[in-house]
Amino acid sequence: PLLAKKVMGDDTLTPGDRLVEEDLPKNSLDGLECFVPPRKNNNKKKEKKNAKKGEKNNTVVQKLDVSIDETDTASSPALILKTIHEYDYARVLNNILPPSIRILGWCPVSPEFSARFSCCRRTYRYFFPRRDLDLHLMAQGLNYMMGRHDFRNMCKMNCEQVYNFERVLMKGKIASPQAIYEVAMKEDDEKKTEDVSLGDNSNEQDDVVIKEMAQSPLSPRDMCHVEITGQAFLWHQIRCIMSILFFVGRKLESPTIVNELVDIQANPAKPAYEMASETALVLHDCTFGKLHMGRTVKNLWEVTKTLEQRWERHAVAAERARNALDSLKAETQVKWSDVVAFVEQIAKEKRRKERKYGTKLNDSEMNAELVIRDELKKRAPVSENLSWCQAVDAIQDILGVYPYLPNGNSDGGRGLTESSIHVPLMERSKGTTYEEKVQSILACDDVSGASEYGGQNRKSSKRRERYEENIIKKRKTSEEDKAFYDHMLRQGGSST
């Protein structure tokens, strides 16, 4: 309250100076004893009379926003001793926010605090089912990303706002119900350049620390996640990283593909590939060195109830889908001749695409047609009919395809089919380099004749203006950048 005063004295409590912002509680649990003016008495009869007449109720107690002349003691109201508490802002906000957004706690911060620039590290998590992925290979690929690298080939370049694509990844891990694969940046920030023996699981050779968890059998439906911690990230960097790791996990690329992508001298342009879906990506944590949040049991209890309800809703939906899949495989039968026709059609289409794209075939792939026919003969059942579960297993083993989209793909798969082939990343078409993008932006005229050439010309002019404003005018030296971030990292606050 604006008219509240401090409590002076130990035995005899008397009003002191007026409260200032620094005197107020920094959380909603601690109370503060102070002297405050008494509330005005409500005249209930007058309230009822005004309500009948339809008049606005003027007797509701309002905030004490009037100033009282302290020198006029006769007109000043008598102060009473009271313990005041700060609002529980987390609960207040949670009452008006949608259930998908929950506030855990709060604290006052310094005036220059920035949620962006005062953050010293960020942690992302990306969730996915195991399917046919080799998590150990993915961890080796992730290990090559640790430390300081230029990630322009693993992000979406925003040349109008960013000119430095070097970022530092501090640590990462890939977690499954059976094991956790941990990697981290070396103290000297130097990466090994020798080849990693993929056939050896020795942690000393591939720098992947493996922690065994529950002794449960592997399942394609095991839920796993990748966790990556770094100082800052580029636009869509995590989604591009996950796309590369999924290629490695499916054994379509070697873990050393990461070294080629971060080698900007040899590969200045990004090869064409789709980013992983955004639906599985979570900004898990932001670390602030000088920030200490205050939390209350009441608010955390309500947040826990909300999250439990959300988990139950999605868990029931997932179990219903699992039940439908299990029932389909167990209770449905198909003809073996139909399975054979399906396998031969997919194999034929795949060979056609391999010839079209000029994919190099080894001897075993050249004789794939004969191999498939032999496998079909070996797996032919005694009767004409077989369960759908047996048919699915046969199709997966013979063709190496699965009845689900590759990890990281959103609904639809954008043209992916059972006959799709993988073109190695380094053999794909490349996009434009950073230097070429910048030259394209600078080549745009200030366009006095924008109306003559239409909206495209105006759009190009705006791109140049944004580039000049964000890159040329605001560009600072490394010393200025360091001084700015050191200052911002010291900003924060505490609830105590």
PDB file of C-alpha atoms in Angstrom, residues 26-283:
ATOM      1  CA  LYS A  26      10.057 -10.853  -2.511  1.00  0.00           C
ATOM      2  CA  ASN A  27       7.767 -13.890  -2.419  1.00  0.00           C
ATOM      3  CA  SER A  28       4.209 -14.757  -1.439  1.00  0.00           C
ATOM      4  CA  LEU A  29       5.187 -16.727   1.682  1.00  0.00           C
ATOM      5  CA  ASP A  30       7.070 -14.169   3.768  1.00  0.00           C
ATOM      6  CA  GLY A  31       4.913 -11.627   5.585  1.00  0.00           C
ATOM      7  CA  LEU A  32       5.784  -8.029   6.393  1.00  0.00           C
ATOM      8  CA  GLU A  33       4.525  -6.203   9.476  1.00  0.00           C
ATOM      9  CA  CYS A  34       3.651  -2.582   8.775  1.00  0.00           C
ATOM     10  CA  PHE A  35       1.221   0.143   9.678  1.00  0.00           C
ATOM     11  CA  VAL A  36      -1.571   0.692   7.137  1.00  0.00           C
ATOM     12  CA  PRO A  37      -4.684   2.906   7.081  1.00  0.00           C
ATOM     13  CA  PRO A  38      -7.888   1.064   8.062  1.00  0.00           C
ATOM     14  CA  ARG A  39     -10.379   0.096   5.383  1.00  0.00           C
ATOM     15  CA  LYS A  40     -13.494   2.215   5.036  1.00  0.00           C
ATOM     16  CA  ASN A  41     -16.640   0.784   6.624  1.00  0.00           C
ATOM     17  CA  ASN A  42     -19.230  -0.421   4.136  1.00  0.00           C
ATOM     18  CA  ASN A  43     -22.727   0.945   4.542  1.00  0.00           C
ATOM     19  CA  LYS A  44     -24.810  -2.130   3.659  1.00  0.00           C
ATOM     20  CA  LYS A  45     -28.139  -0.278   3.689  1.00  0.00           C
ATOM     21  CA  LYS A  46     -26.825   2.310   1.276  1.00  0.00           C
ATOM     22  CA  GLU A  47     -25.419  -0.449  -0.953  1.00  0.00           C
ATOM     23  CA  LYS A  48     -28.838  -2.131  -1.186  1.00  0.00           C
ATOM     24  CA  LYS A  49     -30.512   1.195  -1.885  1.00  0.00           C
ATOM     25  CA  ASN A  50     -28.057   2.016  -4.673  1.00  0.00           C
ATOM     26  CA  ALA A  51     -28.419  -1.493  -6.110  1.00  0.00           C
ATOM     27  CA  LYS A  52     -32.207  -1.097  -6.319  1.00  0.00           C
ATOM     28  CA  LYS A  53     -31.876   2.208  -8.078  1.00  0.00           C
ATOM     29  CA  GLY A  54     -29.432   0.655 -10.546  1.00  0.00           C
ATOM     30  CA  GLU A  55     -26.750   3.044  -9.544  1.00  0.00           C
ATOM     31  CA  LYS A  56     -23.088   2.116  -9.506  1.00  0.00           C
ATOM     32  CA  ASN A  57     -21.903   0.892  -6.124  1.00  0.00           C
ATOM     33  CA  ASN A  58     -19.702   3.616  -4.758  1.00  0.00           C
ATOM     34  CA  THR A  59     -18.998   1.977  -1.417  1.00  0.00           C
ATOM     35  CA  VAL A  60     -16.703  -0.828  -2.601  1.00  0.00           C
ATOM     36  CA  VAL A  61     -13.340  -0.501  -0.937  1.00  0.00           C
ATOM     37  CA  GLN A  62     -10.925   0.930  -3.457  1.00  0.00           C
ATOM     38  CA  LYS A  63      -7.143   0.967  -3.600  1.00  0.00           C
ATOM     39  CA  LEU A  64      -5.521   3.623  -1.465  1.00  0.00           C
ATOM     40  CA  ASP A  65      -4.286   5.722  -4.350  1.00  0.00           C
ATOM     41  CA  VAL A  66      -4.815   9.140  -2.734  1.00  0.00           C
ATOM     42  CA  SER A  67      -2.013  11.095  -1.159  1.00  0.00           C
ATOM     43  CA  ILE A  68      -2.485  12.365   2.384  1.00  0.00           C
ATOM     44  CA  ASP A  69      -0.702  15.380   3.708  1.00  0.00           C
ATOM     45  CA  GLU A  70       1.388  14.001   6.537  1.00  0.00           C
ATOM     46  CA  THR A  71       1.592  17.434   8.142  1.00  0.00           C
ATOM     47  CA  ASP A  72      -2.209  17.466   8.606  1.00  0.00           C
ATOM     48  CA  THR A  73      -2.472  15.011  11.511  1.00  0.00           C
ATOM     49  CA  ALA A  74      -6.092  15.875  12.110  1.00  0.00           C
ATOM     50  CA  SER A  75      -7.228  14.649   8.706  1.00  0.00           C
ATOM     51  CA  SER A  76      -4.885  11.627   8.602  1.00  0.00           C
ATOM     52  CA  PRO A  77      -6.571   8.329   9.495  1.00  0.00           C
ATOM     53  CA  ALA A  78      -5.279   6.305  12.421  1.00  0.00           C
ATOM     54  CA  LEU A  79      -2.891   3.576  11.247  1.00  0.00           C
ATOM     55  CA  ILE A  80      -3.286  -0.035  12.325  1.00  0.00           C
ATOM     56  CA  LEU A  81      -0.655  -2.758  12.563  1.00  0.00           C
ATOM     57  CA  LYS A  82      -1.049  -5.431   9.909  1.00  0.00           C
ATOM     58  CA  THR A  83       0.943  -8.249   8.278  1.00  0.00           C
ATOM     59  CA  ILE A  84       0.855  -7.993   4.477  1.00  0.00           C
ATOM     60  CA  HIS A  85       1.779 -10.642   1.883  1.00  0.00           C
ATOM     61  CA  GLU A  86       2.736 -10.365  -1.772  1.00  0.00           C
ATOM     62  CA  TYR A  87       0.414 -11.863  -4.371  1.00  0.00           C
ATOM     63  CA  ASP A  88       1.131 -15.441  -5.486  1.00  0.00           C
ATOM     64  CA  TYR A  89       1.600 -14.305  -9.085  1.00  0.00           C
ATOM     65  CA  ALA A  90       2.128 -17.861 -10.348  1.00  0.00           C
ATOM     66  CA  ARG A  91      -1.377 -18.890  -9.222  1.00  0.00           C
ATOM     67  CA  VAL A  92      -2.877 -15.636 -10.494  1.00  0.00           C
ATOM     68  CA  LEU A  93      -1.407 -16.199 -13.966  1.00  0.00           C
ATOM     69  CA  ASN A  94      -2.295 -19.888 -14.054  1.00  0.00           C
ATOM     70  CA  ASN A  95      -5.938 -18.982 -13.477  1.00  0.00           C
ATOM     71  CA  ILE A  96      -6.089 -17.055 -16.742  1.00  0.00           C
ATOM     72  CA  LEU A  97      -3.570 -18.927 -18.932  1.00  0.00           C
ATOM     73  CA  PRO A  98      -4.565 -21.951 -21.052  1.00  0.00           C
ATOM     74  CA  PRO A  99      -3.849 -25.357 -19.439  1.00  0.00           C
ATOM     75  CA  SER A 100      -0.960 -25.960 -21.857  1.00  0.00           C
ATOM     76  CA  ILE A 101       0.995 -23.106 -20.201  1.00  0.00           C
ATOM     77  CA  ARG A 102       1.794 -23.331 -16.478  1.00  0.00           C
ATOM     78  CA  ILE A 103       3.765 -20.894 -14.295  1.00  0.00           C
ATOM     79  CA  LEU A 104       5.886 -22.568 -11.591  1.00  0.00           C
ATOM     80  CA  GLY A 105       7.292 -19.581  -9.713  1.00  0.00           C
ATOM     81  CA  TRP A 106       8.446 -15.985  -9.829  1.00  0.00           C
ATOM     82  CA  CYS A 107      10.854 -13.493  -8.321  1.00  0.00           C
ATOM     83  CA  PRO A 108      11.636  -9.779  -8.771  1.00  0.00           C
ATOM     84  CA  VAL A 109      14.514  -9.016 -11.152  1.00  0.00           C
ATOM     85  CA  SER A 110      16.926  -6.180 -11.812  1.00  0.00           C
ATOM     86  CA  PRO A 111      15.765  -3.521 -14.316  1.00  0.00           C
ATOM     87  CA  GLU A 112      18.234  -4.637 -17.015  1.00  0.00           C
ATOM     88  CA  PHE A 113      17.435  -8.348 -16.743  1.00  0.00           C
ATOM     89  CA  SER A 114      16.693 -10.035 -20.103  1.00  0.00           C
ATOM     90  CA  ALA A 115      15.157 -13.489 -20.457  1.00  0.00           C
ATOM     91  CA  ARG A 116      17.211 -13.873 -23.657  1.00  0.00           C
ATOM     92  CA  PHE A 117      20.600 -12.327 -22.936  1.00  0.00           C
ATOM     93  CA  SER A 118      20.801 -13.159 -19.207  1.00  0.00           C
ATOM     94  CA  CYS A 119      20.400 -16.888 -19.921  1.00  0.00           C
ATOM     95  CA  CYS A 120      23.761 -18.697 -19.648  1.00  0.00           C
ATOM     96  CA  ARG A 121      22.636 -22.047 -21.101  1.00  0.00           C
ATOM     97  CA  ARG A 122      19.612 -23.716 -22.655  1.00  0.00           C
ATOM     98  CA  THR A 123      18.576 -27.363 -22.732  1.00  0.00           C
ATOM     99  CA  TYR A 124      16.371 -28.914 -25.421  1.00  0.00           C
ATOM    100  CA  ARG A 125      14.790 -32.351 -25.482  1.00  0.00           C
ATOM    101  CA  TYR A 126      13.489 -34.196 -28.525  1.00  0.00           C
ATOM    102  CA  PHE A 127      11.234 -37.226 -27.932  1.00  0.00           C
ATOM    103  CA  PHE A 128      10.850 -40.189 -30.293  1.00  0.00           C
ATOM    104  CA  PRO A 129      10.031 -43.930 -30.301  1.00  0.00           C
ATOM    105  CA  ARG A 130      12.968 -46.298 -30.701  1.00  0.00           C
ATOM    106  CA  ARG A 131      11.633 -48.034 -33.844  1.00  0.00           C
ATOM    107  CA  ASP A 132      14.663 -49.424 -35.748  1.00  0.00           C
ATOM    108  CA  LEU A 133      17.189 -46.814 -34.538  1.00  0.00           C
ATOM    109  CA  ASP A 134      20.675 -47.648 -33.254  1.00  0.00           C
ATOM    110  CA  LEU A 135      20.974 -45.299 -30.254  1.00  0.00           C
ATOM    111  CA  HIS A 136      24.677 -45.985 -29.801  1.00  0.00           C
ATOM    112  CA  LEU A 137      25.440 -44.776 -33.330  1.00  0.00           C
ATOM    113  CA  MET A 138      23.297 -41.694 -32.701  1.00  0.00           C
ATOM    114  CA  ALA A 139      25.286 -40.962 -29.538  1.00  0.00           C
ATOM    115  CA  GLN A 140      28.533 -41.183 -31.502  1.00  0.00           C
ATOM    116  CA  GLY A 141      27.182 -38.711 -34.042  1.00  0.00           C
ATOM    117  CA  LEU A 142      26.077 -36.400 -31.221  1.00  0.00           C
ATOM    118  CA  ASN A 143      29.546 -36.659 -29.676  1.00  0.00           C
ATOM    119  CA  TYR A 144      31.107 -35.155 -32.821  1.00  0.00           C
ATOM    120  CA  MET A 145      28.907 -32.075 -32.317  1.00  0.00           C
ATOM    121  CA  MET A 146      30.195 -31.317 -28.826  1.00  0.00           C
ATOM    122  CA  GLY A 147      32.290 -28.167 -28.455  1.00  0.00           C
ATOM    123  CA  ARG A 148      32.482 -25.100 -30.688  1.00  0.00           C
ATOM    124  CA  HIS A 149      31.531 -25.611 -34.339  1.00  0.00           C
ATOM    125  CA  ASP A 150      30.052 -23.712 -37.245  1.00  0.00           C
ATOM    126  CA  PHE A 151      26.506 -25.107 -37.562  1.00  0.00           C
ATOM    127  CA  ARG A 152      25.413 -23.278 -40.723  1.00  0.00           C
ATOM    128  CA  ASN A 153      24.809 -26.665 -42.405  1.00  0.00           C
ATOM    129  CA  MET A 154      22.599 -27.758 -39.496  1.00  0.00           C
ATOM    130  CA  CYS A 155      20.229 -24.809 -39.209  1.00  0.00           C
ATOM    131  CA  LYS A 156      18.094 -22.481 -41.285  1.00  0.00           C
ATOM    132  CA  MET A 157      20.281 -19.489 -42.067  1.00  0.00           C
ATOM    133  CA  ASN A 158      18.720 -16.133 -41.258  1.00  0.00           C
ATOM    134  CA  CYS A 159      21.253 -13.943 -43.028  1.00  0.00           C
ATOM    135  CA  GLU A 160      19.343 -10.745 -42.298  1.00  0.00           C
ATOM    136  CA  GLN A 161      19.942 -11.068 -38.548  1.00  0.00           C
ATOM    137  CA  VAL A 162      22.843 -13.510 -38.008  1.00  0.00           C
ATOM    138  CA  TYR A 163      26.400 -13.451 -39.372  1.00  0.00           C
ATOM    139  CA  ASN A 164      28.146 -15.751 -36.861  1.00  0.00           C
ATOM    140  CA  PHE A 165      27.015 -19.382 -37.024  1.00  0.00           C
ATOM    141  CA  GLU A 166      29.446 -20.746 -34.446  1.00  0.00           C
ATOM    142  CA  ARG A 167      27.765 -22.233 -31.392  1.00  0.00           C
ATOM    143  CA  VAL A 168      28.981 -24.210 -28.383  1.00  0.00           C
ATOM    144  CA  LEU A 169      27.295 -27.485 -27.376  1.00  0.00           C
ATOM    145  CA  MET A 170      28.304 -28.358 -23.810  1.00  0.00           C
ATOM    146  CA  LYS A 171      26.790 -31.776 -23.260  1.00  0.00           C
ATOM    147  CA  GLY A 172      24.172 -34.170 -24.555  1.00  0.00           C
ATOM    148  CA  LYS A 173      22.615 -37.533 -23.937  1.00  0.00           C
ATOM    149  CA  ILE A 174      20.304 -40.074 -25.520  1.00  0.00           C
ATOM    150  CA  ALA A 175      18.032 -41.761 -22.994  1.00  0.00           C
ATOM    151  CA  SER A 176      16.043 -44.966 -23.368  1.00  0.00           C
ATOM    152  CA  PRO A 177      14.381 -47.284 -20.794  1.00  0.00           C
ATOM    153  CA  GLN A 178      17.384 -49.633 -21.041  1.00  0.00           C
ATOM    154  CA  ALA A 179      20.389 -47.247 -21.119  1.00  0.00           C
ATOM    155  CA  ILE A 180      21.545 -43.631 -21.179  1.00  0.00           C
ATOM    156  CA  TYR A 181      24.288 -42.574 -23.615  1.00  0.00           C
ATOM    157  CA  GLU A 182      26.090 -39.439 -22.388  1.00  0.00           C
ATOM    158  CA  VAL A 183      28.538 -37.194 -24.258  1.00  0.00           C
ATOM    159  CA  ALA A 184      30.167 -33.923 -23.251  1.00  0.00           C
ATOM    160  CA  MET A 185      32.477 -31.189 -24.472  1.00  0.00           C
ATOM    161  CA  LYS A 186      36.125 -31.768 -23.627  1.00  0.00           C
ATOM    162  CA  GLU A 187      37.832 -29.296 -21.352  1.00  0.00           C
ATOM    163  CA  ASP A 188      40.295 -28.253 -24.055  1.00  0.00           C
ATOM    164  CA  ASP A 189      37.440 -28.070 -26.596  1.00  0.00           C
ATOM    165  CA  GLU A 190      39.386 -30.286 -28.973  1.00  0.00           C
ATOM    166  CA  LYS A 191      37.755 -33.055 -30.927  1.00  0.00           C
ATOM    167  CA  LYS A 192      39.313 -36.353 -31.895  1.00  0.00           C
ATOM    168  CA  THR A 193      39.938 -36.623 -35.593  1.00  0.00           C
ATOM    169  CA  GLU A 194      40.646 -40.325 -35.810  1.00  0.00           C
ATOM    170  CA  ASP A 195      37.923 -42.684 -37.027  1.00  0.00           C
ATOM    171  CA  VAL A 196      35.690 -44.292 -34.433  1.00  0.00           C
ATOM    172  CA  SER A 197      35.489 -48.063 -34.433  1.00  0.00           C
ATOM    173  CA  LEU A 198      31.750 -48.634 -34.687  1.00  0.00           C
ATOM    174  CA  GLY A 199      32.108 -52.311 -33.896  1.00  0.00           C
ATOM    175  CA  ASP A 200      33.624 -51.663 -30.491  1.00  0.00           C
ATOM    176  CA  ASN A 201      31.462 -50.435 -27.620  1.00  0.00           C
ATOM    177  CA  SER A 202      34.462 -49.235 -25.611  1.00  0.00           C
ATOM    178  CA  ASN A 203      33.703 -45.874 -24.056  1.00  0.00           C
ATOM    179  CA  GLU A 204      37.382 -44.887 -24.246  1.00  0.00           C
ATOM    180  CA  GLN A 205      37.315 -45.096 -28.037  1.00  0.00           C
ATOM    181  CA  ASP A 206      34.086 -43.260 -28.817  1.00  0.00           C
ATOM    182  CA  ASP A 207      33.820 -41.023 -25.715  1.00  0.00           C
ATOM    183  CA  VAL A 208      30.231 -42.154 -25.120  1.00  0.00           C
ATOM    184  CA  VAL A 209      29.486 -42.957 -21.490  1.00  0.00           C
ATOM    185  CA  ILE A 210      26.849 -45.703 -21.259  1.00  0.00           C
ATOM    186  CA  LYS A 211      24.789 -46.032 -18.077  1.00  0.00           C
ATOM    187  CA  GLU A 212      22.751 -49.209 -17.871  1.00  0.00           C
ATOM    188  CA  MET A 213      19.170 -48.800 -16.679  1.00  0.00           C
ATOM    189  CA  ALA A 214      16.366 -51.345 -16.305  1.00  0.00           C
ATOM    190  CA  GLN A 215      16.992 -54.832 -17.701  1.00  0.00           C
ATOM    191  CA  SER A 216      13.988 -54.816 -19.992  1.00  0.00           C
ATOM    192  CA  PRO A 217      13.797 -56.185 -23.555  1.00  0.00           C
ATOM    193  CA  LEU A 218      14.156 -53.764 -26.442  1.00  0.00           C
ATOM    194  CA  SER A 219      10.938 -52.721 -28.135  1.00  0.00           C
ATOM    195  CA  PRO A 220      10.299 -50.554 -31.215  1.00  0.00           C
ATOM    196  CA  ARG A 221       7.771 -48.674 -29.068  1.00  0.00           C
ATOM    197  CA  ASP A 222      10.249 -47.692 -26.348  1.00  0.00           C
ATOM    198  CA  MET A 223      10.033 -43.936 -25.836  1.00  0.00           C
ATOM    199  CA  CYS A 224      13.451 -42.258 -25.960  1.00  0.00           C
ATOM    200  CA  HIS A 225      14.712 -38.714 -26.050  1.00  0.00           C
ATOM    201  CA  VAL A 226      17.782 -36.707 -27.046  1.00  0.00           C
ATOM    202  CA  GLU A 227      18.899 -33.953 -24.671  1.00  0.00           C
ATOM    203  CA  ILE A 228      21.252 -31.200 -25.848  1.00  0.00           C
ATOM    204  CA  THR A 229      22.648 -28.369 -23.697  1.00  0.00           C
ATOM    205  CA  GLY A 230      24.357 -25.316 -25.144  1.00  0.00           C
ATOM    206  CA  GLN A 231      24.883 -21.613 -24.612  1.00  0.00           C
ATOM    207  CA  ALA A 232      22.654 -20.551 -27.509  1.00  0.00           C
ATOM    208  CA  PHE A 233      21.162 -22.078 -30.643  1.00  0.00           C
ATOM    209  CA  LEU A 234      20.499 -21.072 -34.225  1.00  0.00           C
ATOM    210  CA  TRP A 235      17.154 -21.007 -36.008  1.00  0.00           C
ATOM    211  CA  HIS A 236      15.853 -24.614 -36.308  1.00  0.00           C
ATOM    212  CA  GLN A 237      19.259 -25.944 -35.215  1.00  0.00           C
ATOM    213  CA  ILE A 238      17.879 -28.735 -33.008  1.00  0.00           C
ATOM    214  CA  ARG A 239      15.429 -29.923 -35.684  1.00  0.00           C
ATOM    215  CA  CYS A 240      18.255 -30.131 -38.247  1.00  0.00           C
ATOM    216  CA  ILE A 241      20.521 -31.918 -35.758  1.00  0.00           C
ATOM    217  CA  MET A 242      17.801 -34.481 -35.081  1.00  0.00           C
ATOM    218  CA  SER A 243      17.303 -35.078 -38.793  1.00  0.00           C
ATOM    219  CA  ILE A 244      21.029 -35.896 -39.140  1.00  0.00           C
ATOM    220  CA  LEU A 245      20.999 -38.127 -36.040  1.00  0.00           C
ATOM    221  CA  PHE A 246      18.012 -40.069 -37.381  1.00  0.00           C
ATOM    222  CA  PHE A 247      19.928 -40.742 -40.621  1.00  0.00           C
ATOM    223  CA  VAL A 248      22.789 -42.062 -38.490  1.00  0.00           C
ATOM    224  CA  GLY A 249      20.479 -44.108 -36.250  1.00  0.00           C
ATOM    225  CA  ARG A 250      18.883 -45.790 -39.272  1.00  0.00           C
ATOM    226  CA  LYS A 251      22.411 -46.606 -40.558  1.00  0.00           C
ATOM    227  CA  LEU A 252      21.879 -44.547 -43.693  1.00  0.00           C
ATOM    228  CA  GLU A 253      24.805 -42.274 -42.803  1.00  0.00           C
ATOM    229  CA  SER A 254      27.975 -42.752 -40.765  1.00  0.00           C
ATOM    230  CA  PRO A 255      28.399 -40.795 -37.502  1.00  0.00           C
ATOM    231  CA  THR A 256      31.381 -39.067 -39.157  1.00  0.00           C
ATOM    232  CA  ILE A 257      28.938 -37.263 -41.484  1.00  0.00           C
ATOM    233  CA  VAL A 258      28.811 -34.658 -38.697  1.00  0.00           C
ATOM    234  CA  ASN A 259      32.501 -33.841 -39.237  1.00  0.00           C
ATOM    235  CA  GLU A 260      31.821 -33.225 -42.918  1.00  0.00           C
ATOM    236  CA  LEU A 261      28.848 -30.954 -42.205  1.00  0.00           C
ATOM    237  CA  VAL A 262      30.758 -28.756 -39.725  1.00  0.00           C
ATOM    238  CA  ASP A 263      33.736 -28.500 -42.099  1.00  0.00           C
ATOM    239  CA  ILE A 264      32.708 -25.230 -43.744  1.00  0.00           C
ATOM    240  CA  GLN A 265      35.879 -24.974 -45.827  1.00  0.00           C
ATOM    241  CA  ALA A 266      35.129 -28.260 -47.591  1.00  0.00           C
ATOM    242  CA  ASN A 267      31.314 -27.964 -47.522  1.00  0.00           C
ATOM    243  CA  PRO A 268      30.269 -24.285 -47.448  1.00  0.00           C
ATOM    244  CA  ALA A 269      26.741 -25.059 -48.677  1.00  0.00           C
ATOM    245  CA  LYS A 270      24.040 -27.081 -46.918  1.00  0.00           C
ATOM    246  CA  PRO A 271      22.894 -30.310 -48.594  1.00  0.00           C
ATOM    247  CA  ALA A 272      19.165 -30.723 -49.142  1.00  0.00           C
ATOM    248  CA  TYR A 273      17.324 -32.565 -46.355  1.00  0.00           C
ATOM    249  CA  GLU A 274      14.092 -32.168 -44.399  1.00  0.00           C
ATOM    250  CA  MET A 275      14.094 -30.907 -40.814  1.00  0.00           C
ATOM    251  CA  ALA A 276      12.693 -33.156 -38.112  1.00  0.00           C
ATOM    252  CA  SER A 277       9.136 -32.438 -36.984  1.00  0.00           C
ATOM    253  CA  GLU A 278       8.607 -29.673 -34.438  1.00  0.00           C
ATOM    254  CA  THR A 279       5.912 -31.544 -32.477  1.00  0.00           C
ATOM    255  CA  ALA A 280       8.429 -33.600 -30.455  1.00  0.00           C
ATOM    256  CA  LEU A 281      10.716 -30.662 -29.569  1.00  0.00           C
ATOM    257  CA  VAL A 282      10.685 -29.175 -26.058  1.00  0.00           C
ATOM    258  CA  LEU A 283      12.681 -26.290 -24.593  1.00  0.00           C
TER     259      LEU A 283
END
